Tab-separated table of C-alpha atoms and ligand atoms in Angstrom:
chain	number	residue	atom	x	y	z
A	1	MET	CA	127.260	26.433	-4.089
A	2	ASP	CA	129.328	23.619	-2.667
A	3	LEU	CA	131.100	20.880	-4.632
A	4	SER	CA	128.954	18.336	-2.826
A	5	GLU	CA	125.752	19.824	-4.201
A	6	SER	CA	124.560	18.945	-7.634
A	7	VAL	CA	124.838	21.472	-10.398
A	8	ASP	CA	121.606	23.403	-10.861
A	9	ALA	CA	119.439	22.694	-13.841
A	10	GLU	CA	119.981	26.106	-15.413
A	11	ASN	CA	123.757	25.633	-15.509
A	12	SER	CA	123.625	22.145	-16.883
A	13	ASP	CA	121.482	23.212	-19.823
A	14	LEU	CA	123.857	22.279	-22.602
A	15	LEU	CA	122.493	24.919	-24.920
A	16	GLN	CA	124.861	27.221	-23.020
A	17	PRO	CA	128.600	26.768	-23.621
A	18	LEU	CA	129.877	24.137	-21.148
A	19	ARG	CA	132.205	25.485	-18.420
A	20	LEU	CA	134.453	23.534	-16.069
A	21	GLN	CA	133.755	25.798	-13.079
A	22	TRP	CA	130.082	24.742	-12.993
A	23	TYR	CA	131.304	21.340	-11.853
A	24	TYR	CA	134.107	22.417	-9.506
A	25	VAL	CA	136.678	21.156	-11.963
A	26	SER	CA	139.715	23.422	-11.830
A	27	GLU	CA	141.406	24.842	-14.954
A	28	GLU	CA	144.725	24.324	-13.163
A	29	TYR	CA	144.212	21.122	-11.158
A	30	GLY	CA	141.397	19.272	-12.951
A	31	PHE	CA	139.663	16.975	-10.460
A	32	VAL	CA	142.447	17.308	-7.874
A	33	LEU	CA	141.380	19.289	-4.788
A	34	PRO	CA	143.320	22.581	-4.990
A	35	GLU	CA	145.576	23.080	-1.955
A	36	PRO	CA	143.925	20.727	0.525
A	37	LEU	CA	143.808	21.886	4.159
A	38	GLU	CA	146.350	20.206	6.429
A	39	ASP	CA	144.651	20.652	9.778
A	40	LEU	CA	141.176	20.758	11.306
A	41	PRO	CA	140.019	23.171	14.056
A	42	PRO	CA	141.413	22.319	17.555
A	43	TYR	CA	138.139	20.607	18.598
A	44	TYR	CA	138.982	17.810	16.104
A	45	GLN	CA	142.493	17.127	17.421
A	46	PRO	CA	141.495	13.688	18.800
A	47	TRP	CA	140.839	12.595	15.181
A	48	MET	CA	143.996	14.206	13.832
A	49	GLU	CA	146.211	12.645	16.490
A	50	ILE	CA	145.031	9.137	15.747
A	51	ALA	CA	144.908	9.514	11.967
A	52	LYS	CA	148.409	11.015	11.793
A	53	ASN	CA	149.778	7.999	13.706
A	54	VAL	CA	147.712	5.277	12.097
A	55	THR	CA	150.614	3.148	10.838
A	56	GLU	CA	152.376	3.121	14.229
A	57	LEU	CA	149.095	2.301	15.975
A	58	ILE	CA	148.476	-0.567	13.558
A	59	ASP	CA	152.010	-1.869	14.090
A	60	SER	CA	151.494	-1.885	17.856
A	61	HIS	CA	147.990	-3.412	17.454
A	62	SER	CA	146.521	-0.546	19.452
A	63	LEU	CA	144.505	1.418	16.862
A	64	ARG	CA	141.215	-0.321	17.669
A	65	ALA	CA	141.578	0.420	21.379
A	66	CYS	CA	142.398	4.101	20.649
A	67	VAL	CA	139.363	4.506	18.391
A	68	GLN	CA	137.091	2.944	21.006
A	69	LYS	CA	138.317	5.488	23.582
A	70	MET	CA	137.976	8.423	21.194
A	71	PRO	CA	135.330	11.049	22.168
A	72	LEU	CA	132.199	11.225	20.008
A	73	LEU	CA	132.607	14.570	18.225
A	74	GLU	CA	129.943	16.741	16.597
A	75	THR	CA	130.356	17.540	12.906
A	76	HIS	CA	128.527	20.875	12.708
A	77	LEU	CA	131.728	22.813	13.475
A	78	LEU	CA	133.252	21.699	10.178
A	79	GLN	CA	133.028	24.541	7.711
A	80	GLY	CA	133.302	24.577	3.945
A	81	HIS	CA	134.197	21.960	1.400
A	82	ARG	CA	137.915	21.682	2.158
A	83	GLU	CA	137.352	21.129	5.883
A	84	LEU	CA	134.790	18.451	5.122
A	85	ARG	CA	137.173	16.746	2.679
A	86	LEU	CA	139.946	16.712	5.270
A	87	ALA	CA	137.536	15.337	7.873
A	88	HIS	CA	136.451	12.593	5.445
A	89	LEU	CA	140.056	11.690	4.691
A	90	THR	CA	140.932	11.596	8.408
A	91	LEU	CA	137.968	9.384	9.286
A	92	SER	CA	138.610	7.167	6.238
A	93	VAL	CA	142.226	6.483	7.202
A	94	MET	CA	141.156	5.557	10.746
A	95	THR	CA	138.373	3.322	9.438
A	96	MET	CA	140.589	1.374	7.014
A	97	GLY	CA	143.146	0.880	9.795
A	98	TYR	CA	140.460	-0.128	12.299
A	99	VAL	CA	138.884	-2.728	10.026
A	100	TRP	CA	142.109	-4.283	8.691
A	101	GLN	CA	144.443	-3.892	11.725
A	102	GLU	CA	144.684	-7.666	12.227
A	103	GLY	CA	144.599	-8.672	8.550
A	104	GLU	CA	141.890	-10.681	6.846
A	105	ASN	CA	141.385	-13.296	9.555
A	106	ASP	CA	140.380	-11.054	12.421
A	107	THR	CA	138.172	-8.385	10.922
A	108	VAL	CA	135.387	-6.570	12.743
A	109	LYS	CA	131.640	-6.656	12.267
A	110	VAL	CA	130.950	-3.236	13.801
A	111	LEU	CA	132.532	0.177	13.349
A	112	PRO	CA	132.197	1.885	16.761
A	113	ARG	CA	129.921	4.922	17.092
A	114	THR	CA	132.842	7.269	17.868
A	115	LEU	CA	133.936	6.736	14.284
A	116	ALA	CA	130.744	5.625	12.532
A	117	VAL	CA	128.445	8.508	13.539
A	118	PRO	CA	130.642	11.465	12.472
A	119	TYR	CA	131.891	9.527	9.425
A	120	TRP	CA	128.349	8.975	8.225
A	121	ALA	CA	127.405	12.639	8.793
A	122	VAL	CA	130.453	13.980	6.915
A	123	SER	CA	129.921	11.494	4.087
A	124	GLN	CA	126.287	12.571	3.717
A	125	LYS	CA	127.315	16.221	3.491
A	126	LEU	CA	129.875	15.469	0.787
A	127	GLY	CA	127.849	12.895	-1.136
A	128	LEU	CA	130.704	10.393	-0.710
A	129	PRO	CA	130.476	6.873	0.778
A	130	PRO	CA	131.806	6.182	4.308
A	131	ILE	CA	134.944	4.400	3.056
A	132	LEU	CA	138.322	5.537	1.698
A	133	THR	CA	137.876	6.638	-1.921
A	134	HIS	CA	140.159	7.918	-4.695
A	135	ALA	CA	138.768	11.394	-3.895
A	136	ASP	CA	140.270	11.054	-0.393
A	137	ALA	CA	143.502	9.128	-0.775
A	138	VAL	CA	144.716	10.815	-3.973
A	139	LEU	CA	142.780	13.988	-4.769
A	140	ALA	CA	142.753	15.463	-1.233
A	141	ASN	CA	145.817	13.858	0.368
A	142	TRP	CA	148.723	15.954	-0.901
A	143	LYS	CA	150.962	18.835	0.017
A	144	LYS	CA	153.924	20.467	-1.737
A	145	LYS	CA	157.017	20.572	0.489
A	146	ASP	CA	158.086	23.777	-1.229
A	147	PRO	CA	154.849	25.579	-2.110
A	148	GLN	CA	156.608	27.478	-4.914
A	149	GLY	CA	158.159	24.286	-6.303
A	150	VAL	CA	156.852	22.039	-9.078
A	151	PHE	CA	154.663	18.978	-8.807
A	152	SER	CA	157.281	16.238	-8.628
A	153	MET	CA	157.662	13.071	-6.585
A	154	GLU	CA	160.400	14.736	-4.532
A	155	ASN	CA	158.344	17.840	-3.787
A	156	LEU	CA	155.126	16.004	-2.870
A	157	GLU	CA	154.111	14.764	0.556
A	158	LEU	CA	151.133	12.756	1.760
A	159	LEU	CA	148.961	14.264	4.486
A	160	PHE	CA	148.076	10.789	5.773
A	161	THR	CA	149.614	7.423	5.091
A	162	LEU	CA	148.860	3.741	5.652
A	163	PRO	CA	151.141	0.712	6.133
A	164	GLY	CA	153.587	0.126	3.264
A	165	GLY	CA	156.249	2.821	3.789
A	166	LYS	CA	157.618	4.589	0.722
A	167	SER	CA	155.451	2.547	-1.647
A	168	VAL	CA	152.317	4.189	-0.207
A	169	HIS	CA	153.734	7.625	-1.015
A	170	GLY	CA	154.692	6.297	-4.461
A	171	PHE	CA	151.277	4.786	-5.188
A	172	PHE	CA	149.173	7.816	-4.222
A	173	MET	CA	151.530	10.472	-5.566
A	174	VAL	CA	152.126	8.798	-8.954
A	175	THR	CA	148.340	8.563	-9.280
A	176	LEU	CA	148.145	12.276	-8.423
A	177	LEU	CA	150.667	13.012	-11.195
A	178	VAL	CA	148.487	11.028	-13.627
A	179	GLU	CA	145.522	13.221	-12.625
A	180	LEU	CA	147.597	16.369	-13.201
A	181	ALA	CA	148.993	15.149	-16.503
A	182	ALA	CA	145.395	14.842	-17.735
A	183	VAL	CA	144.473	18.477	-16.980
A	184	PRO	CA	145.070	19.942	-20.481
A	185	GLY	CA	142.846	17.147	-21.826
A	186	ILE	CA	140.110	17.944	-19.311
A	187	ARG	CA	140.380	21.626	-20.224
A	188	ALA	CA	139.848	20.682	-23.875
A	189	ILE	CA	136.570	18.813	-23.241
A	190	PRO	CA	134.369	21.958	-23.186
A	191	GLU	CA	136.106	23.076	-26.399
A	192	VAL	CA	135.159	19.806	-28.088
A	193	ILE	CA	131.544	20.002	-26.934
A	194	ASN	CA	131.134	23.700	-27.666
A	195	GLY	CA	132.922	23.250	-31.016
A	196	VAL	CA	130.555	20.429	-32.003
A	197	ASN	CA	127.566	22.603	-31.037
A	198	GLN	CA	128.882	25.443	-33.184
A	199	GLY	CA	129.799	23.106	-36.068
A	200	ASP	CA	133.425	24.301	-35.836
A	201	VAL	CA	135.542	21.459	-37.265
A	202	THR	CA	138.870	23.257	-36.700
A	203	MET	CA	138.120	23.961	-33.044
A	204	VAL	CA	137.097	20.345	-32.393
A	205	THR	CA	140.141	18.980	-34.224
A	206	ARG	CA	142.550	21.132	-32.165
A	207	ALA	CA	140.846	20.242	-28.896
A	208	LEU	CA	141.041	16.521	-29.746
A	209	GLU	CA	144.751	16.902	-30.453
A	210	SER	CA	145.198	18.353	-26.933
A	211	ILE	CA	143.304	15.399	-25.513
A	212	SER	CA	145.436	12.763	-27.237
A	213	LEU	CA	148.588	14.557	-26.071
A	214	ALA	CA	147.263	14.623	-22.499
A	215	ILE	CA	146.473	10.886	-22.600
A	216	ASP	CA	150.050	10.282	-23.725
A	217	CYS	CA	151.303	12.323	-20.753
A	218	MET	CA	149.100	10.254	-18.432
A	219	ARG	CA	150.782	7.107	-19.718
A	220	GLU	CA	154.216	8.643	-19.156
A	221	ALA	CA	153.254	9.556	-15.586
A	222	LEU	CA	151.863	6.064	-14.996
A	223	LYS	CA	155.298	4.611	-15.790
A	224	LEU	CA	156.594	6.126	-12.557
A	225	MET	CA	154.627	3.483	-10.662
A	226	HIS	CA	157.404	1.027	-11.567
A	227	VAL	CA	160.000	3.329	-10.035
A	228	TYR	CA	158.258	4.265	-6.805
A	229	VAL	CA	156.164	1.248	-5.835
A	230	GLU	CA	157.415	-2.213	-4.870
A	231	PRO	CA	155.008	-4.861	-6.254
A	232	ALA	CA	155.564	-7.152	-3.247
A	233	VAL	CA	154.792	-4.338	-0.804
A	234	PHE	CA	151.768	-3.224	-2.812
A	235	TYR	CA	150.380	-6.732	-3.024
A	236	GLY	CA	151.338	-8.070	0.375
A	237	ILE	CA	150.938	-5.053	2.639
A	238	MET	CA	149.140	-2.086	1.110
A	239	ARG	CA	146.330	-3.651	-0.808
A	240	ILE	CA	144.263	-4.857	2.100
A	241	TYR	CA	144.054	-1.311	3.502
A	242	LEU	CA	142.472	-0.134	0.244
A	243	SER	CA	139.954	-2.953	0.123
A	244	GLY	CA	136.303	-2.685	1.050
A	245	TRP	CA	133.473	-4.697	2.502
A	246	LYS	CA	131.465	-5.499	-0.579
A	247	ASP	CA	131.928	-8.856	-2.335
A	248	ASN	CA	134.838	-9.513	0.008
A	249	ALA	CA	134.978	-13.059	1.390
A	250	SER	CA	136.728	-11.915	4.556
A	251	MET	CA	133.886	-9.480	5.341
A	252	GLU	CA	130.992	-11.379	3.839
A	253	ASP	CA	128.320	-9.608	5.878
A	254	GLY	CA	129.590	-6.095	5.299
A	255	LEU	CA	130.036	-3.671	8.195
A	256	VAL	CA	127.619	-2.278	10.788
A	257	TYR	CA	128.060	1.468	11.287
A	258	GLU	CA	127.042	1.621	14.964
A	259	ASP	CA	124.215	4.036	15.797
A	260	VAL	CA	123.806	4.806	12.105
A	261	GLN	CA	121.966	1.704	10.911
A	262	VAL	CA	121.323	-1.692	12.516
A	263	GLU	CA	121.806	-3.596	9.263
A	264	PRO	CA	125.376	-3.996	7.918
A	265	MET	CA	126.335	-1.950	4.875
A	266	GLU	CA	128.607	-2.873	1.966
A	267	PHE	CA	131.032	-0.545	0.224
A	268	SER	CA	133.706	-1.159	-2.417
A	269	GLY	CA	137.324	-0.320	-1.687
A	270	GLY	CA	139.311	2.589	-3.082
A	271	SER	CA	140.382	2.345	-6.709
A	272	ALA	CA	141.374	4.676	-9.534
A	273	ALA	CA	138.278	3.301	-11.293
A	274	GLN	CA	136.735	6.067	-9.135
A	275	SER	CA	138.840	8.698	-10.907
A	276	SER	CA	136.693	10.865	-13.190
A	277	LEU	CA	139.332	11.064	-15.933
A	278	LEU	CA	138.672	7.994	-18.039
A	279	HIS	CA	134.928	8.232	-17.434
A	280	CYS	CA	135.066	11.684	-19.080
A	281	PHE	CA	137.110	10.560	-22.062
A	282	ASP	CA	134.913	7.484	-22.556
A	283	GLU	CA	131.738	9.553	-22.585
A	284	LEU	CA	133.251	12.145	-24.894
A	285	LEU	CA	134.439	9.567	-27.434
A	286	GLY	CA	131.229	7.544	-27.128
A	287	VAL	CA	132.650	4.328	-25.608
A	288	LYS	CA	129.770	2.038	-24.630
A	289	HIS	CA	130.776	-0.466	-21.980
A	290	GLU	CA	129.519	-4.043	-21.849
A	291	ALA	CA	126.765	-4.726	-19.284
A	292	SER	CA	128.639	-5.971	-16.228
A	293	SER	CA	131.800	-3.852	-16.553
A	294	GLY	CA	129.547	-0.898	-17.404
A	295	ALA	CA	127.503	-1.557	-14.246
A	296	PHE	CA	130.674	-1.534	-12.109
A	297	LEU	CA	131.906	1.710	-13.668
A	298	THR	CA	128.472	3.334	-13.334
A	299	ARG	CA	128.384	2.348	-9.652
A	300	MET	CA	131.805	3.925	-9.145
A	301	ARG	CA	130.579	7.078	-10.845
A	302	SER	CA	127.255	7.320	-9.037
A	303	HIS	CA	128.396	6.543	-5.500
A	304	TYR	CA	132.180	6.969	-5.181
A	305	MET	CA	132.975	10.329	-6.812
A	306	PRO	CA	132.277	13.887	-5.680
A	307	PRO	CA	128.738	14.447	-7.046
A	308	ALA	CA	129.653	17.574	-9.039
A	309	HIS	CA	132.325	15.582	-10.913
A	310	ALA	CA	129.855	12.780	-11.650
A	311	HIS	CA	127.488	15.453	-12.960
A	312	PHE	CA	130.189	16.709	-15.325
A	313	ILE	CA	130.590	13.206	-16.750
A	314	GLN	CA	126.830	12.884	-17.129
A	315	ASP	CA	126.561	16.189	-18.980
A	316	ILE	CA	129.350	15.125	-21.353
A	317	SER	CA	127.357	11.970	-22.096
A	318	LEU	CA	124.179	13.988	-22.780
A	319	SER	CA	125.689	16.481	-25.192
A	320	ARG	CA	124.144	16.321	-28.671
A	321	PRO	CA	125.068	15.853	-31.431
A	322	SER	CA	127.589	13.356	-30.097
A	323	LEU	CA	131.241	13.833	-31.031
A	324	ARG	CA	131.317	10.501	-32.851
A	325	ASP	CA	128.266	11.391	-34.976
A	326	PHE	CA	129.848	14.763	-35.738
A	327	VAL	CA	133.072	13.073	-36.875
A	328	LEU	CA	131.161	10.646	-39.105
A	329	ASP	CA	128.914	13.361	-40.474
A	330	ARG	CA	131.668	15.860	-41.367
A	331	ALA	CA	133.971	13.232	-42.918
A	332	SER	CA	136.910	15.637	-42.516
A	333	GLU	CA	140.268	13.874	-42.721
A	334	PRO	CA	142.050	15.943	-39.996
A	335	LEU	CA	139.034	15.668	-37.686
A	336	THR	CA	138.691	11.902	-38.184
A	337	SER	CA	142.393	11.426	-37.650
A	338	ALA	CA	142.347	13.500	-34.418
A	339	TYR	CA	139.421	11.433	-33.124
A	340	GLU	CA	141.131	8.161	-34.057
A	341	HIS	CA	144.318	9.263	-32.309
A	342	CYS	CA	142.377	9.854	-29.088
A	343	VAL	CA	140.824	6.389	-29.289
A	344	ALA	CA	144.182	4.755	-29.995
A	345	LYS	CA	145.919	6.611	-27.162
A	346	LEU	CA	143.183	5.615	-24.752
A	347	VAL	CA	143.528	1.964	-25.805
A	348	ALA	CA	147.300	2.240	-25.363
A	349	LEU	CA	146.843	3.717	-21.876
A	350	ARG	CA	144.490	0.910	-20.908
A	351	ASN	CA	146.926	-1.670	-22.277
A	352	TYR	CA	149.714	-0.163	-20.241
A	353	HIS	CA	147.495	-0.251	-17.156
A	354	ILE	CA	146.636	-3.919	-17.781
A	355	ASN	CA	150.334	-4.785	-17.902
A	356	MET	CA	150.878	-2.857	-14.694
A	357	VAL	CA	148.057	-4.697	-12.955
A	358	SER	CA	149.674	-7.933	-14.049
A	359	ARG	CA	153.005	-6.900	-12.464
A	360	PHE	CA	151.441	-5.561	-9.251
A	361	ILE	CA	148.702	-8.158	-8.732
A	362	THR	CA	148.741	-11.220	-10.993
A	363	VAL	CA	152.437	-12.046	-10.675
A	364	PRO	CA	152.682	-11.521	-6.879
A	365	ALA	CA	149.391	-13.440	-6.452
A	366	SER	CA	150.815	-16.524	-8.121
A	367	ARG	CA	154.038	-16.215	-6.113
A	368	ALA	CA	151.986	-15.942	-2.900
A	369	LYS	CA	150.091	-19.120	-3.821
A	370	GLU	CA	153.362	-20.916	-4.478
A	371	LEU	CA	154.792	-19.762	-1.145
A	372	ARG	CA	151.729	-20.966	0.701
A	373	LEU	CA	151.819	-24.363	-1.006
A	374	ARG	CA	155.548	-24.962	-0.592
A	375	GLY	CA	156.124	-23.009	2.642
A	376	GLU	CA	159.356	-21.538	1.260
A	377	GLY	CA	160.565	-18.004	0.419
A	378	SER	CA	163.112	-15.511	1.698
A	379	GLY	CA	162.592	-13.512	4.893
A	380	GLU	CA	161.632	-10.499	2.809
A	381	GLU	CA	159.012	-12.450	0.884
A	382	ARG	CA	157.588	-13.826	4.094
A	383	SER	CA	157.172	-10.303	5.465
A	384	THR	CA	155.502	-8.966	2.302
A	385	ILE	CA	153.896	-11.206	-0.357
A	386	ALA	CA	153.231	-14.104	1.974
A	387	GLN	CA	151.123	-11.847	4.226
A	388	ALA	CA	148.736	-11.022	1.387
A	389	PRO	CA	145.051	-11.641	2.032
A	390	THR	CA	143.806	-14.684	0.110
A	391	ALA	CA	140.296	-13.254	-0.320
A	392	LEU	CA	141.618	-10.536	-2.665
A	393	GLU	CA	143.742	-12.841	-4.803
A	394	GLU	CA	141.757	-12.793	-7.996
A	395	ARG	CA	139.602	-9.804	-7.340
A	396	GLY	CA	140.144	-6.070	-7.665
A	397	THR	CA	139.910	-3.803	-4.639
A	398	GLY	CA	136.440	-2.973	-5.892
A	399	GLY	CA	135.630	-6.686	-5.923
A	400	SER	CA	135.800	-7.166	-9.686
A	401	GLY	CA	137.323	-10.154	-11.557
A	402	ILE	CA	140.271	-8.088	-12.620
A	403	MET	CA	141.731	-9.115	-15.959
A	404	SER	CA	138.567	-10.004	-17.811
A	405	PHE	CA	137.026	-6.758	-16.616
A	406	LEU	CA	139.989	-4.645	-17.721
A	407	LYS	CA	140.272	-6.363	-21.107
A	408	THR	CA	136.574	-5.977	-21.828
A	409	VAL	CA	136.815	-2.276	-21.012
A	410	ARG	CA	139.867	-1.964	-23.288
A	411	ASP	CA	138.167	-3.831	-26.142
A	412	ARG	CA	135.061	-1.669	-25.939
A	413	THR	CA	137.325	1.386	-26.175
A	414	ARG	CA	138.924	0.007	-29.313
A	415	GLY	CA	135.459	-0.707	-30.704
A	416	VAL	CA	134.500	2.956	-30.846
A	417	SER	CA	136.994	3.631	-33.636
A	418	VAL	CA	135.279	4.952	-36.775
A	419	SER	CA	137.645	3.054	-39.067
A	420	PRO	CA	138.849	0.051	-37.039
A	421	SER	CA	140.621	-1.675	-39.913
A	422	THR	CA	142.826	1.322	-40.687
A	423	HIS	CA	143.809	2.270	-37.183
A	424	PRO	CA	146.289	5.181	-37.485
A	425	LEU	CA	148.171	4.072	-34.408
A	426	GLY	CA	147.799	0.346	-34.895
A	427	ALA	CA	151.528	-0.157	-34.481
A	428	GLU	CA	151.664	1.852	-31.271
A	429	VAL	CA	148.774	-0.070	-29.784
A	430	ALA	CA	150.379	-3.362	-30.731
A	431	GLN	CA	153.678	-2.241	-29.230
A	432	SER	CA	152.113	-1.190	-25.959
A	433	ASN	CA	150.332	-4.555	-25.880
A	434	ALA	CA	153.659	-6.269	-26.069
A	435	MET	CA	155.327	-4.125	-23.388
A	436	ALA	CA	155.073	-6.286	-20.332
A	437	GLY	CA	156.368	-5.313	-16.878
A	438	PRO	CA	159.996	-6.524	-17.142
A	439	ALA	CA	160.560	-4.496	-20.293
A	440	GLN	CA	159.638	-1.343	-18.459
A	441	LYS	CA	162.009	-2.188	-15.647
A	442	ALA	CA	164.817	-1.464	-18.067
A	443	THR	CA	163.669	2.136	-18.503
A	444	THR	CA	165.725	4.219	-16.137
A	445	GLU	CA	164.212	6.404	-13.493
A	446	ALA	CA	166.088	9.411	-14.827
A	447	SER	CA	164.681	9.147	-18.323
A	448	LEU	CA	161.145	8.620	-17.017
A	449	LEU	CA	161.388	11.569	-14.700
A	450	SER	CA	162.762	13.924	-17.271
A	451	LYS	CA	160.078	12.925	-19.758
A	452	VAL	CA	157.270	13.373	-17.279
A	453	THR	CA	158.436	16.506	-15.523
A	454	SER	CA	159.110	18.221	-18.822
A	455	LYS	CA	155.464	17.712	-19.670
A	456	LEU	CA	154.214	18.604	-16.233
A	457	PHE	CA	153.905	22.322	-16.857
A	458	LEU	CA	152.676	22.866	-13.241
B	501	HEM	C1	149.920	-0.274	-9.031
B	501	HEM	C2	149.034	0.476	-9.637
B	501	HEM	C3	147.635	0.056	-9.987
B	501	HEM	C4	147.023	-1.133	-9.835
B	501	HEM	C5	147.587	-2.409	-9.245
B	501	HEM	C6	145.670	-0.985	-10.339
B	501	HEM	C7	144.711	-1.962	-10.307
B	501	HEM	C8	143.433	-1.850	-10.796
B	501	HEM	C9	142.417	-2.847	-10.678
B	501	HEM	C10	142.571	-4.166	-9.964
B	501	HEM	C11	141.317	-2.387	-11.302
B	501	HEM	C12	139.981	-3.132	-11.430
B	501	HEM	C13	138.880	-2.424	-10.702
B	501	HEM	C14	139.040	-2.469	-9.204
B	501	HEM	O1	139.420	-3.489	-8.651
B	501	HEM	O2	138.771	-1.450	-8.562
B	501	HEM	C15	141.630	-1.082	-11.818
B	501	HEM	C16	140.780	-0.316	-12.534
B	501	HEM	C17	141.101	0.916	-13.007
B	501	HEM	N1	142.260	1.610	-12.778
B	501	HEM	FE1	143.897	0.950	-11.841
B	501	HEM	N2	145.504	0.283	-10.827
B	501	HEM	C18	146.675	0.955	-10.618
B	501	HEM	C19	146.903	2.287	-10.907
B	501	HEM	C20	146.040	3.082	-11.590
B	501	HEM	C21	146.294	4.455	-11.897
B	501	HEM	C22	147.507	5.271	-11.481
B	501	HEM	C23	145.232	4.885	-12.628
B	501	HEM	C24	145.033	6.241	-13.220
B	501	HEM	C25	144.465	7.224	-12.609
B	501	HEM	C26	144.315	3.775	-12.760
B	501	HEM	C27	143.104	3.816	-13.401
B	501	HEM	C28	142.172	2.813	-13.400
B	501	HEM	C29	140.898	2.904	-14.080
B	501	HEM	C30	140.401	4.093	-14.876
B	501	HEM	C31	140.233	1.710	-13.828
B	501	HEM	C32	138.844	1.296	-14.365
B	501	HEM	C33	139.021	0.466	-15.615
B	501	HEM	C34	139.207	1.318	-16.861
B	501	HEM	O3	138.540	2.345	-16.989
B	501	HEM	O4	140.032	0.900	-17.711
B	501	HEM	N3	144.846	2.698	-12.108
B	501	HEM	N4	142.937	-0.774	-11.494
């Protein structure tokens, strides 16, 4: 069975012990695609040649012309899941470049058939949308320079890049390290569910302890974003290439995929909201999201993740009795404390992320506004922040109203606590609330790296 197919009913019967391999989740890599292919068969070289040179072609304003001259290739020669994932990534990189080559003021209404037809076919086979997703840009876009070496920023390379130089490598590879840091927590999920089914309090308690440790490691890995990504470059240059054509004022009508469908289609841009990690932890802990943020997250899950991973999340949500009910029912102090730690760590992670979004989006957005109003700024600012698309100013790449969305999601996470007034990690949560961007700047790269790599077992 392929990762793109849904898990069969027999396997997903939760009376059997839950296993990661049913859902193509790796014990070693979690949701990350193990050892992605680097090249397609020779027939697909026209795609590879353009996709490998996308940034240069954008710089010289010639990507659109190249794509229009590209031959229309068949997709039936693509074999197996990894070839399809590489094809999707290749076509996604070309599409984002094609649409946004001239910035927000000269977008296109039609994606030419040379790109649209194979892109649609590959997307259908994978169950992914025809736009760059987290599953492409992060999960399937990596290579170790030294295959025997560790997963570290220095030893990781992107297969494909987009405009933004080193910050693009930083953004995708730090996100990859967050995915990898979560793996022990993902491995512990079946233990929690199977432990609850067997009424084994000790097993559930231990598995929850692994999960809270893994969430801590995710937060440590996330800190590297401040070291490897320039906020001005992220905001002014990179962000547009991640953005989509749904709820986007500069592409109000969406995009016509030529020879696929006459009517335009709308798709959200790439975002780590499409990562399966937090969806899994939310479902396990019983976090119930508020209507509109919940609808956004459900849309990300249903349409922007590999289907087998979305199925895993769904099966976690369906497991009965729920973990939270089990914790309340058993009233065991170590079990309750382990559950509360997970909730608190997840709140702390979301708080950290909110502060990061403020540094990478809110602050540069207000500077960009100021520059536009006053027409000032250094040469560097004019070549980065000042270029930022105005349509994305207050919206996430997925089109959401960023801060209120993120805070609502964080508050709902906090709300799942079984003893909110006596939060065991109240102080830690409060501290992470107070840690705004500049404070983190003071943390040296060396100390961050040593902390993270010492926990990155891989
Ligand atoms: C510079 C780095 C980052 C920025 C600026 C950023 C920005 C955003 C924005 C604007 C949203 C709102 C939804 C959307 O627009 O798609 C979002 C959501 C989200 N992001 Fe990030 N993000 C960053 C890195 C990461 C990383 C590394 C992860 C971890 C894998 C992550 C995980 C999430 C999750 C899970 C959501 C959904 C909301 C939630 O569950 O709390 N983000 N992010």
